[in-house]
Tab-separated table of C-alpha atoms in Angstrom:
chain	number	residue	atom	x	y	z
A	1	UNK	CA	14.640	-30.886	18.744
A	2	UNK	CA	15.407	-27.934	16.395
A	3	UNK	CA	13.049	-25.492	14.682
A	4	UNK	CA	13.321	-27.804	11.724
A	5	UNK	CA	12.440	-31.056	13.709
A	6	UNK	CA	9.723	-29.057	15.662
A	7	UNK	CA	8.150	-27.862	12.175
A	8	UNK	CA	8.359	-31.405	10.676
A	9	UNK	CA	6.665	-32.922	13.903
A	10	UNK	CA	3.548	-30.897	12.865
A	11	UNK	CA	3.361	-28.827	15.761
A	12	UNK	CA	2.487	-31.676	18.337
A	13	UNK	CA	4.474	-29.800	20.668
A	14	UNK	CA	2.629	-26.527	20.271
A	15	UNK	CA	-0.291	-27.986	20.595
A	16	UNK	CA	0.925	-29.667	23.864
A	17	UNK	CA	1.436	-25.854	25.151
A	18	UNK	CA	5.069	-25.945	24.947
A	19	UNK	CA	7.116	-22.986	23.772
A	20	UNK	CA	9.013	-23.790	20.931
A	21	UNK	CA	11.469	-21.004	22.130
A	22	UNK	CA	11.901	-22.630	25.545
A	23	UNK	CA	12.577	-25.919	23.689
A	24	UNK	CA	15.184	-24.026	21.295
A	25	UNK	CA	16.738	-22.717	24.215
A	26	UNK	CA	17.783	-26.491	25.580
A	27	UNK	CA	21.472	-26.532	25.952
A	28	UNK	CA	21.802	-29.753	24.454
A	29	UNK	CA	21.557	-28.106	20.915
A	30	UNK	CA	25.047	-27.014	20.391
A	31	UNK	CA	27.816	-29.848	21.284
A	32	UNK	CA	31.089	-27.848	22.332
A	33	UNK	CA	32.944	-29.248	19.251
A	34	UNK	CA	30.748	-27.235	16.970
A	35	UNK	CA	32.080	-24.086	18.599
A	36	UNK	CA	35.097	-21.826	18.013
A	37	UNK	CA	36.745	-22.648	21.157
A	38	UNK	CA	38.262	-19.129	21.536
A	39	UNK	CA	35.152	-17.346	21.535
A	40	UNK	CA	32.250	-19.924	22.354
A	41	UNK	CA	29.622	-18.460	24.705
A	42	UNK	CA	28.188	-20.934	27.244
A	43	UNK	CA	24.688	-21.350	26.078
A	44	UNK	CA	23.662	-22.976	29.355
A	45	UNK	CA	23.787	-19.369	30.769
A	46	UNK	CA	22.386	-16.078	29.747
A	47	UNK	CA	20.915	-15.684	26.474
A	48	UNK	CA	23.009	-13.697	23.851
A	49	UNK	CA	21.786	-9.962	24.441
A	50	UNK	CA	21.559	-8.206	21.245
A	51	UNK	CA	20.831	-4.323	21.194
A	52	UNK	CA	19.726	-2.767	18.093
A	53	UNK	CA	19.489	0.901	17.051
A	54	UNK	CA	16.408	2.066	15.143
A	55	UNK	CA	15.725	5.553	13.741
A	56	UNK	CA	13.381	6.870	11.108
A	57	UNK	CA	14.299	6.080	7.602
A	58	UNK	CA	16.656	3.028	8.452
A	59	UNK	CA	16.852	0.735	5.896
A	60	UNK	CA	14.626	-2.113	6.592
A	61	UNK	CA	16.793	-5.289	5.504
A	62	UNK	CA	19.789	-3.734	7.331
A	63	UNK	CA	18.003	-4.439	10.528
A	64	UNK	CA	15.918	-7.282	9.811
A	65	UNK	CA	18.272	-9.394	7.943
A	66	UNK	CA	20.570	-9.936	10.915
A	67	UNK	CA	17.576	-10.096	13.467
A	68	UNK	CA	16.381	-13.123	11.202
A	69	UNK	CA	19.698	-14.907	11.586
A	70	UNK	CA	20.453	-13.912	15.344
A	71	UNK	CA	16.952	-14.639	16.174
A	72	UNK	CA	17.305	-18.496	15.440
A	73	UNK	CA	20.144	-18.960	17.801
A	74	UNK	CA	18.897	-21.267	20.751
A	75	UNK	CA	18.842	-18.624	23.281
A	76	UNK	CA	18.881	-14.820	22.528
A	77	UNK	CA	17.170	-11.644	23.592
A	78	UNK	CA	16.764	-8.982	20.812
A	79	UNK	CA	16.014	-5.437	22.032
A	80	UNK	CA	15.597	-2.440	19.654
A	81	UNK	CA	16.322	1.087	20.752
A	82	UNK	CA	15.577	4.333	19.434
A	83	UNK	CA	15.083	8.190	20.104
A	84	UNK	CA	11.306	7.703	20.060
A	85	UNK	CA	8.841	4.733	20.446
A	86	UNK	CA	7.530	4.353	17.160
A	87	UNK	CA	10.278	4.423	14.443
A	88	UNK	CA	9.552	4.537	10.621
A	89	UNK	CA	11.777	2.777	8.052
A	90	UNK	CA	12.865	4.106	4.818
A	91	UNK	CA	10.250	1.693	2.932
A	92	UNK	CA	7.304	2.689	5.226
A	93	UNK	CA	6.851	-0.100	8.114
A	94	UNK	CA	7.058	0.727	11.651
A	95	UNK	CA	8.809	-0.868	14.352
A	96	UNK	CA	8.509	-0.392	18.006
A	97	UNK	CA	11.413	0.517	20.021
A	98	UNK	CA	11.789	-1.459	23.468
A	99	UNK	CA	14.089	1.067	24.973
A	100	UNK	CA	14.694	4.676	24.443
A	101	UNK	CA	17.663	6.813	24.101
A	102	UNK	CA	19.672	8.008	25.846
A	103	UNK	CA	19.788	4.724	27.863
A	104	UNK	CA	22.767	2.679	27.683
A	105	UNK	CA	22.298	-1.221	27.612
A	106	UNK	CA	25.122	-3.864	28.310
A	107	UNK	CA	25.154	-6.412	25.510
A	108	UNK	CA	26.940	-8.601	23.641
A	109	UNK	CA	26.090	-7.207	19.996
A	110	UNK	CA	25.309	-3.518	19.433
A	111	UNK	CA	23.733	-3.638	15.898
A	112	UNK	CA	23.765	-0.371	13.929
A	113	UNK	CA	22.093	-0.206	10.557
A	114	UNK	CA	22.302	2.051	7.910
A	115	UNK	CA	19.951	3.878	5.609
A	116	UNK	CA	18.731	7.323	4.214
A	117	UNK	CA	18.372	8.396	8.003
A	118	UNK	CA	22.097	8.245	8.656
A	119	UNK	CA	22.582	11.462	6.233
A	120	UNK	CA	20.830	13.567	9.174
A	121	UNK	CA	22.363	11.682	12.181
A	122	UNK	CA	25.897	11.820	11.211
A	123	UNK	CA	25.581	15.285	12.437
A	124	UNK	CA	23.051	14.503	15.652
A	125	UNK	CA	25.581	15.106	18.727
A	126	UNK	CA	23.248	13.364	20.985
A	127	UNK	CA	23.132	10.180	18.902
A	128	UNK	CA	27.146	10.178	18.317
A	129	UNK	CA	27.677	10.930	22.051
A	130	UNK	CA	25.104	7.858	22.942
A	131	UNK	CA	26.892	5.660	20.444
A	132	UNK	CA	30.172	6.307	22.124
A	133	UNK	CA	28.732	5.630	25.572
A	134	UNK	CA	26.800	2.339	24.432
A	135	UNK	CA	29.866	1.066	22.297
A	136	UNK	CA	31.741	1.068	25.676
A	137	UNK	CA	29.073	-1.470	27.207
A	138	UNK	CA	28.837	-3.669	24.055
A	139	UNK	CA	30.981	-6.541	23.554
A	140	UNK	CA	31.097	-6.236	19.887
A	141	UNK	CA	29.601	-3.493	17.782
A	142	UNK	CA	28.169	-4.586	14.198
A	143	UNK	CA	27.373	-2.003	11.651
A	144	UNK	CA	25.419	-2.796	8.063
A	145	UNK	CA	25.453	-0.441	5.297
A	146	UNK	CA	25.836	2.956	6.011
A	147	UNK	CA	25.696	2.309	9.816
A	148	UNK	CA	29.348	2.454	9.543
A	149	UNK	CA	29.075	6.432	8.702
A	150	UNK	CA	27.592	6.572	12.307
A	151	UNK	CA	30.448	4.653	14.153
A	152	UNK	CA	32.985	6.374	11.849
A	153	UNK	CA	31.496	9.868	12.680
A	154	UNK	CA	31.723	8.963	16.480
A	155	UNK	CA	35.436	8.305	16.163
A	156	UNK	CA	34.686	4.571	17.155
A	157	UNK	CA	36.233	3.062	14.218
A	158	UNK	CA	39.505	5.348	14.297
A	159	UNK	CA	42.473	2.985	13.340
A	160	UNK	CA	39.849	0.130	12.448
A	161	UNK	CA	39.632	-1.617	9.311
A	162	UNK	CA	36.198	-1.316	8.059
A	163	UNK	CA	34.014	-1.500	5.411
A	164	UNK	CA	30.417	0.017	4.351
A	165	UNK	CA	27.810	0.323	1.349
A	166	UNK	CA	29.695	0.213	-1.717
A	167	UNK	CA	26.868	2.682	-3.263
A	168	UNK	CA	27.496	5.206	-0.570
A	169	UNK	CA	31.307	4.218	-0.373
A	170	UNK	CA	32.516	8.038	-1.076
A	171	UNK	CA	30.117	9.418	1.200
A	172	UNK	CA	30.954	7.496	4.124
A	173	UNK	CA	34.820	7.371	3.759
A	174	UNK	CA	34.585	10.877	3.291
A	175	UNK	CA	33.432	11.473	6.937
A	176	UNK	CA	36.648	10.222	8.536
A	177	UNK	CA	40.197	9.466	7.126
A	178	UNK	CA	41.221	7.763	10.274
A	179	UNK	CA	39.441	4.707	9.505
A	180	UNK	CA	41.318	1.896	7.441
A	181	UNK	CA	38.449	1.745	4.831
A	182	UNK	CA	38.264	-1.758	2.800
A	183	UNK	CA	36.804	-0.937	-0.891
A	184	UNK	CA	36.633	-4.851	-1.680
A	185	UNK	CA	34.745	-6.683	1.555
A	186	UNK	CA	31.407	-8.508	2.008
A	187	UNK	CA	32.280	-7.704	5.588
A	188	UNK	CA	35.387	-6.718	7.826
A	189	UNK	CA	35.749	-8.087	11.170
A	190	UNK	CA	38.651	-6.203	13.132
A	191	UNK	CA	38.482	-7.213	16.945
A	192	UNK	CA	35.451	-5.430	18.568
A	193	UNK	CA	34.010	-3.817	15.416
A	194	UNK	CA	32.219	-6.141	12.723
A	195	UNK	CA	31.399	-3.818	9.815
A	196	UNK	CA	29.299	-5.279	6.482
A	197	UNK	CA	28.951	-3.962	3.173
A	198	UNK	CA	25.299	-2.826	1.821
A	199	UNK	CA	21.988	-4.030	3.036
A	200	UNK	CA	21.957	-7.695	2.139
A	201	UNK	CA	25.732	-8.102	3.156
A	202	UNK	CA	24.291	-7.644	6.938
A	203	UNK	CA	22.832	-11.401	6.482
A	204	UNK	CA	26.114	-12.911	5.500
A	205	UNK	CA	27.679	-10.878	8.627
A	206	UNK	CA	25.382	-12.007	10.819
A	207	UNK	CA	26.159	-15.461	9.883
A	208	UNK	CA	29.938	-14.834	9.968
A	209	UNK	CA	29.307	-13.829	13.821
A	210	UNK	CA	27.293	-16.700	14.770
A	211	UNK	CA	29.830	-19.171	13.184
A	212	UNK	CA	32.586	-17.223	14.993
A	213	UNK	CA	30.608	-17.007	18.347
A	214	UNK	CA	28.923	-20.444	18.283
A	215	UNK	CA	30.769	-22.465	15.525
A	216	UNK	CA	29.922	-22.751	11.667
A	217	UNK	CA	27.787	-25.520	12.248
A	218	UNK	CA	25.158	-23.097	14.312
A	219	UNK	CA	25.620	-20.786	11.169
A	220	UNK	CA	25.211	-23.358	8.625
A	221	UNK	CA	21.925	-25.062	10.629
A	222	UNK	CA	20.417	-21.319	10.605
A	223	UNK	CA	21.313	-20.745	6.902
A	224	UNK	CA	19.314	-24.090	6.035
A	225	UNK	CA	16.455	-23.259	8.450
A	226	UNK	CA	16.042	-20.059	6.583
A	227	UNK	CA	16.675	-21.384	3.257
A	228	UNK	CA	19.293	-18.985	2.588
A	229	UNK	CA	22.391	-19.351	0.475
A	230	UNK	CA	25.064	-17.756	2.552
A	231	UNK	CA	27.779	-15.785	0.786
A	232	UNK	CA	30.324	-16.937	3.398
A	233	UNK	CA	33.458	-15.697	1.980
A	234	UNK	CA	34.159	-12.088	3.104
A	235	UNK	CA	36.674	-11.572	0.480
A	236	UNK	CA	34.098	-12.273	-2.467
A	237	UNK	CA	32.561	-8.832	-3.109
A	238	UNK	CA	30.641	-8.453	-5.959
A	239	UNK	CA	30.217	-4.850	-5.479
A	240	UNK	CA	33.747	-4.107	-4.693
A	241	UNK	CA	34.867	-0.512	-5.320
A	242	UNK	CA	37.168	-0.043	-7.862
A	243	UNK	CA	39.296	2.771	-7.958
B	1	UNK	CA	18.290	10.282	-10.200
B	2	UNK	CA	17.943	6.919	-8.675
B	3	UNK	CA	18.931	6.286	-5.152
B	4	UNK	CA	22.448	5.005	-5.857
B	5	UNK	CA	23.054	8.406	-7.920
B	6	UNK	CA	21.501	9.893	-4.981
B	7	UNK	CA	23.858	8.552	-2.638
B	8	UNK	CA	26.609	9.111	-4.212
B	9	UNK	CA	25.840	12.626	-4.576
B	10	UNK	CA	26.594	13.015	-1.056
B	11	UNK	CA	23.252	14.014	0.240
B	12	UNK	CA	23.157	17.609	-1.645
B	13	UNK	CA	19.544	17.110	-2.491
B	14	UNK	CA	18.850	16.172	1.144
B	15	UNK	CA	20.353	19.160	2.203
B	16	UNK	CA	18.442	21.331	-0.218
B	17	UNK	CA	15.274	20.098	1.238
B	18	UNK	CA	14.106	17.581	-1.409
B	19	UNK	CA	12.618	14.351	-0.399
B	20	UNK	CA	14.548	11.144	-2.136
B	21	UNK	CA	11.076	9.772	-2.043
B	22	UNK	CA	9.801	12.592	-4.161
B	23	UNK	CA	12.928	12.170	-6.725
B	24	UNK	CA	12.647	8.379	-6.586
B	25	UNK	CA	8.953	8.717	-7.656
B	26	UNK	CA	9.762	10.417	-11.065
B	27	UNK	CA	8.319	8.498	-13.866
B	28	UNK	CA	11.089	9.057	-15.956
B	29	UNK	CA	13.165	6.363	-13.919
B	30	UNK	CA	11.414	3.330	-15.909
B	31	UNK	CA	11.837	3.424	-19.734
B	32	UNK	CA	8.851	1.701	-21.239
B	33	UNK	CA	11.450	-0.829	-23.113
B	34	UNK	CA	12.507	-2.165	-19.603
B	35	UNK	CA	8.798	-3.391	-18.853
B	36	UNK	CA	7.115	-6.554	-19.637
B	37	UNK	CA	4.477	-5.296	-21.842
B	38	UNK	CA	1.850	-7.844	-20.944
B	39	UNK	CA	1.663	-6.440	-17.325
B	40	UNK	CA	3.525	-3.396	-17.054
B	41	UNK	CA	2.036	-0.755	-14.557
B	42	UNK	CA	1.713	3.264	-15.538
B	43	UNK	CA	4.113	4.467	-12.907
B	44	UNK	CA	3.179	7.949	-14.049
B	45	UNK	CA	-0.059	7.057	-11.997
B	46	UNK	CA	-0.808	5.788	-8.712
B	47	UNK	CA	1.706	4.063	-6.582
B	48	UNK	CA	1.812	0.143	-6.469
B	49	UNK	CA	-0.251	-0.567	-3.231
B	50	UNK	CA	1.169	-3.283	-1.141
B	51	UNK	CA	-0.969	-4.826	1.510
B	52	UNK	CA	0.983	-7.070	4.149
B	53	UNK	CA	-0.671	-9.315	6.805
B	54	UNK	CA	1.255	-9.623	10.157
B	55	UNK	CA	0.437	-11.521	12.984
B	56	UNK	CA	2.121	-12.569	16.546
B	57	UNK	CA	5.240	-15.031	15.818
B	58	UNK	CA	5.377	-14.132	12.162
B	59	UNK	CA	8.679	-14.834	10.572
B	60	UNK	CA	10.911	-11.770	10.199
B	61	UNK	CA	12.589	-12.061	6.933
B	62	UNK	CA	9.329	-13.577	5.457
B	63	UNK	CA	7.860	-9.984	5.644
B	64	UNK	CA	10.860	-7.769	5.655
B	65	UNK	CA	12.823	-9.352	2.812
B	66	UNK	CA	10.094	-8.709	0.338
B	67	UNK	CA	9.181	-5.369	1.803
B	68	UNK	CA	13.048	-4.194	1.234
B	69	UNK	CA	12.554	-5.022	-2.298
B	70	UNK	CA	9.319	-3.573	-3.077
B	71	UNK	CA	10.096	-0.695	-1.124
B	72	UNK	CA	12.874	0.424	-3.722
B	73	UNK	CA	10.165	0.656	-6.441
B	74	UNK	CA	9.769	4.310	-7.763
B	75	UNK	CA	6.374	4.673	-6.466
B	76	UNK	CA	4.968	2.357	-3.948
B	77	UNK	CA	2.719	2.277	-0.895
B	78	UNK	CA	3.347	-0.503	1.806
B	79	UNK	CA	0.516	-1.013	4.386
B	80	UNK	CA	0.627	-3.582	7.219
B	81	UNK	CA	-2.442	-5.145	8.406
B	82	UNK	CA	-3.136	-7.305	11.460
B	83	UNK	CA	-5.469	-8.540	14.213
B	84	UNK	CA	-4.021	-5.589	16.502
B	85	UNK	CA	-2.090	-2.441	16.445
B	86	UNK	CA	1.213	-4.005	17.733
B	87	UNK	CA	2.206	-7.473	16.488
B	88	UNK	CA	5.353	-9.238	17.720
B	89	UNK	CA	7.895	-11.358	15.401
B	90	UNK	CA	8.693	-14.731	16.414
B	91	UNK	CA	12.377	-13.245	16.465
B	92	UNK	CA	11.374	-10.786	19.043
B	93	UNK	CA	11.024	-7.036	17.644
B	94	UNK	CA	7.438	-5.736	17.184
B	95	UNK	CA	5.890	-3.948	14.364
B	96	UNK	CA	2.638	-1.491	14.053
B	97	UNK	CA	-0.048	-2.500	11.958
B	98	UNK	CA	-1.186	0.523	9.869
B	99	UNK	CA	-4.997	-1.040	9.463
B	100	UNK	CA	-6.811	-3.607	11.407
B	101	UNK	CA	-8.571	-6.777	10.400
B	102	UNK	CA	-11.443	-7.120	9.381
B	103	UNK	CA	-11.262	-4.604	7.128
B	104	UNK	CA	-10.299	-5.369	3.634
B	105	UNK	CA	-8.018	-2.942	1.469
B	106	UNK	CA	-8.188	-3.103	-2.482
B	107	UNK	CA	-4.350	-3.522	-3.181
B	108	UNK	CA	-2.155	-4.649	-6.193
B	109	UNK	CA	-0.201	-7.245	-4.193
B	110	UNK	CA	-1.232	-9.021	-0.911
B	111	UNK	CA	1.818	-10.138	0.920
B	112	UNK	CA	1.090	-13.235	3.337
B	113	UNK	CA	4.252	-14.006	5.289
B	114	UNK	CA	4.659	-17.415	7.101
B	115	UNK	CA	6.021	-18.310	10.978
B	116	UNK	CA	5.138	-20.264	13.927
B	117	UNK	CA	2.189	-17.963	14.285
B	118	UNK	CA	0.696	-19.693	11.245
B	119	UNK	CA	0.356	-23.024	13.486
B	120	UNK	CA	-2.629	-21.485	15.117
B	121	UNK	CA	-3.842	-19.345	12.550
B	122	UNK	CA	-4.902	-22.396	10.158
B	123	UNK	CA	-7.534	-22.759	12.593
B	124	UNK	CA	-8.601	-19.241	12.992
B	125	UNK	CA	-12.034	-18.883	11.038
B	126	UNK	CA	-11.916	-15.129	11.632
B	127	UNK	CA	-8.543	-14.829	9.784
B	128	UNK	CA	-9.310	-17.356	7.062
B	129	UNK	CA	-12.986	-15.575	6.349
B	130	UNK	CA	-10.902	-12.166	6.000
B	131	UNK	CA	-8.330	-13.882	3.768
B	132	UNK	CA	-10.955	-14.983	1.345
B	133	UNK	CA	-12.487	-11.316	1.145
B	134	UNK	CA	-8.982	-9.590	1.223
B	135	UNK	CA	-8.043	-11.990	-1.983
B	136	UNK	CA	-11.059	-10.918	-3.824
B	137	UNK	CA	-9.725	-7.278	-3.666
B	138	UNK	CA	-6.286	-8.133	-4.389
B	139	UNK	CA	-4.902	-8.091	-7.961
B	140	UNK	CA	-2.187	-10.691	-7.100
B	141	UNK	CA	-1.441	-12.498	-3.573
B	142	UNK	CA	2.051	-13.484	-2.702
B	143	UNK	CA	2.811	-15.824	0.204
B	144	UNK	CA	6.377	-16.613	1.474
B	145	UNK	CA	7.241	-19.689	3.465
B	146	UNK	CA	4.110	-21.226	5.658
B	147	UNK	CA	1.976	-18.082	4.420
B	148	UNK	CA	1.002	-20.718	1.901
B	149	UNK	CA	-0.448	-22.693	4.594
B	150	UNK	CA	-3.200	-20.021	5.446
B	151	UNK	CA	-4.025	-19.624	1.843
B	152	UNK	CA	-4.542	-23.389	1.249
B	153	UNK	CA	-6.639	-23.600	4.303
B	154	UNK	CA	-8.805	-20.534	3.019
B	155	UNK	CA	-9.172	-22.911	0.067
B	156	UNK	CA	-7.862	-19.894	-2.137
B	157	UNK	CA	-5.132	-22.311	-3.711
B	158	UNK	CA	-7.411	-25.064	-4.621
B	159	UNK	CA	-6.410	-26.187	-8.226
B	160	UNK	CA	-3.572	-23.940	-8.184
B	161	UNK	CA	0.238	-24.837	-8.684
B	162	UNK	CA	1.974	-23.801	-5.498
B	163	UNK	CA	4.973	-24.039	-3.272
B	164	UNK	CA	5.896	-23.447	0.539
B	165	UNK	CA	8.811	-23.890	3.108
B	166	UNK	CA	10.708	-26.973	2.396
B	167	UNK	CA	11.460	-27.285	6.192
B	168	UNK	CA	7.582	-27.394	6.921
B	169	UNK	CA	6.491	-29.260	3.544
B	170	UNK	CA	4.666	-32.263	4.897
B	171	UNK	CA	2.812	-30.094	7.255
B	172	UNK	CA	1.870	-27.494	4.996
B	173	UNK	CA	0.955	-29.917	2.180
B	174	UNK	CA	-0.787	-32.330	4.277
B	175	UNK	CA	-3.583	-29.296	4.940
B	176	UNK	CA	-5.002	-29.555	1.431
B	177	UNK	CA	-4.859	-31.961	-1.134
B	178	UNK	CA	-6.405	-29.900	-3.826
B	179	UNK	CA	-3.310	-27.761	-4.187
B	180	UNK	CA	-1.017	-28.800	-6.916
B	181	UNK	CA	2.180	-28.668	-4.692
B	182	UNK	CA	5.547	-28.324	-5.995
B	183	UNK	CA	8.311	-29.896	-3.975
B	184	UNK	CA	11.200	-28.225	-6.055
B	185	UNK	CA	10.762	-24.578	-6.809
B	186	UNK	CA	12.174	-21.626	-5.076
B	187	UNK	CA	8.665	-19.925	-6.053
B	188	UNK	CA	5.884	-20.563	-8.338
B	189	UNK	CA	3.938	-18.102	-10.120
B	190	UNK	CA	0.583	-19.222	-11.169
B	191	UNK	CA	-1.957	-16.588	-12.203
B	192	UNK	CA	-3.013	-14.416	-9.016
B	193	UNK	CA	-1.107	-16.780	-6.740
B	194	UNK	CA	2.934	-16.212	-6.362
B	195	UNK	CA	3.967	-18.481	-3.628
B	196	UNK	CA	7.691	-18.510	-2.638
B	197	UNK	CA	9.825	-21.239	-0.732
B	198	UNK	CA	10.981	-20.672	2.952
B	199	UNK	CA	11.770	-17.233	4.550
B	200	UNK	CA	14.890	-15.998	2.023
B	201	UNK	CA	13.318	-17.270	-1.138
B	202	UNK	CA	10.527	-14.637	-0.500
B	203	UNK	CA	13.144	-11.845	-1.508
B	204	UNK	CA	13.926	-13.783	-4.680
B	205	UNK	CA	10.180	-13.993	-5.538
B	206	UNK	CA	9.677	-10.453	-4.744
B	207	UNK	CA	12.360	-9.431	-7.300
B	208	UNK	CA	10.464	-11.918	-9.598
B	209	UNK	CA	7.366	-9.881	-8.988
B	210	UNK	CA	9.093	-6.646	-9.584
B	211	UNK	CA	10.590	-7.997	-13.121
B	212	UNK	CA	7.406	-9.282	-14.099
B	213	UNK	CA	5.286	-5.906	-13.445
B	214	UNK	CA	8.068	-3.472	-14.033
B	215	UNK	CA	10.545	-5.506	-16.245
B	216	UNK	CA	13.901	-7.403	-15.480
B	217	UNK	CA	16.077	-4.075	-15.258
B	218	UNK	CA	14.123	-2.544	-12.742
B	219	UNK	CA	14.577	-5.935	-10.434
B	220	UNK	CA	18.310	-5.914	-11.345
B	221	UNK	CA	18.571	-2.012	-10.258
B	222	UNK	CA	17.186	-3.051	-7.017
B	223	UNK	CA	19.124	-6.020	-6.532
B	224	UNK	CA	22.367	-3.957	-7.008
B	225	UNK	CA	20.972	-1.189	-4.719
B	226	UNK	CA	20.619	-3.577	-1.881
B	227	UNK	CA	23.876	-5.498	-2.526
B	228	UNK	CA	21.882	-8.619	-2.937
B	229	UNK	CA	22.685	-11.793	-4.819
B	230	UNK	CA	19.209	-12.705	-6.692
B	231	UNK	CA	18.667	-16.535	-6.973
B	232	UNK	CA	16.734	-15.484	-10.228
B	233	UNK	CA	15.979	-18.954	-11.458
B	234	UNK	CA	12.810	-20.363	-9.865
B	235	UNK	CA	13.756	-23.944	-10.857
B	236	UNK	CA	16.912	-24.146	-8.784
B	237	UNK	CA	15.775	-24.817	-5.356
B	238	UNK	CA	18.755	-25.920	-3.179
B	239	UNK	CA	16.297	-26.810	-0.483
B	240	UNK	CA	13.913	-29.192	-2.823
B	241	UNK	CA	12.122	-32.008	-1.327
B	242	UNK	CA	13.152	-35.244	-2.509
B	243	UNK	CA	10.417	-38.047	-2.011
């Protein structure tokens, strides 16, 4: 039973004391045929480990958009990590960091949001050093918006095809000319690095990651569950930079 | 100078020690012609006061989607209120409540997200009583997704045209038959009550509220800034319930 079915059942299972998370984690949810065989994770085993960086003046949706989509996977564990225990978004509301820098945490996906806070962090050697060490123990690194500025400044994207926020394109791309910057892309997937365009594009890239890892049917299921309209074509970038 | 111009300027103002929030709050940003004269707020005066309810197992994007959009208004103050100081989303990450129930806080907009947590809260008389008192000091009440279940159970929507999550439609609409439920609507605006469909629809309804209050140009500016594709027609509901 997926969350939709659970909801439609009127909460009977909740009333019975069963956790929807436990129900959702049932390995029966994703048939093998739904999965991209090249990268499919075995969902009967450990949950997908997502580690998300937070810092003061991070951009709200850069973080919470992908978390919304990833958070509906059948088995997932999302952890926030930051330089202090309580971190304030650019929009005001605060989140709690579950882990503190400079700890590194082995994970399947490292999520690096952007936001005004990156303007200072590109010169924060402690943060950049942590990013380099953390990237080594992350199966995949996913930046949203100006999160790519941090990856670029840490030299993680050298020789990698990548994109970033199109409103901040000149600033970000000026930080490192060894990156193969893409001026027109909703997101770019290049091996271990997935980089999205600005803010909302992170939601679309997160669904791409889900499709890539668990199969498109899983991504479409989550799209429906969240009543989203997925911009599923990475090449269609309404905010492309035209030089 | 708006945030886009600020970003494109490469952070020179930030380097000069000026706060982008202060810059953004300049009353020169919105010309009167951009505004809906019937409801325009005077942006040279107090910031828009947004109060958002949080509770355990709230749905991440129900809350943070609208906050993203509202948070880019030239002058805005967003406060979270909840039954305890640290609240966990359904997806895992935790937020900090700035104020605690049962305090009521006069505001321009009361945001009520949905999520699995509403299944218990519809029977929480303390919460429902607070909602009734809080609604009285809120110029407008905006629910996302199953947040409408709480408003309906508090009898706030009696005689009001409203919508909710289409995946949970039967459950929510079964809570109160005095509400004029709309099975096909991305959002419904009926006087003091704005109710959106599921999860992502809250982003679209938030942009509608911005357009209604500050003019469409302001909403379009924020749409661009966040590289979003606004589903701006409330009548186009890809997840409509067909009976």
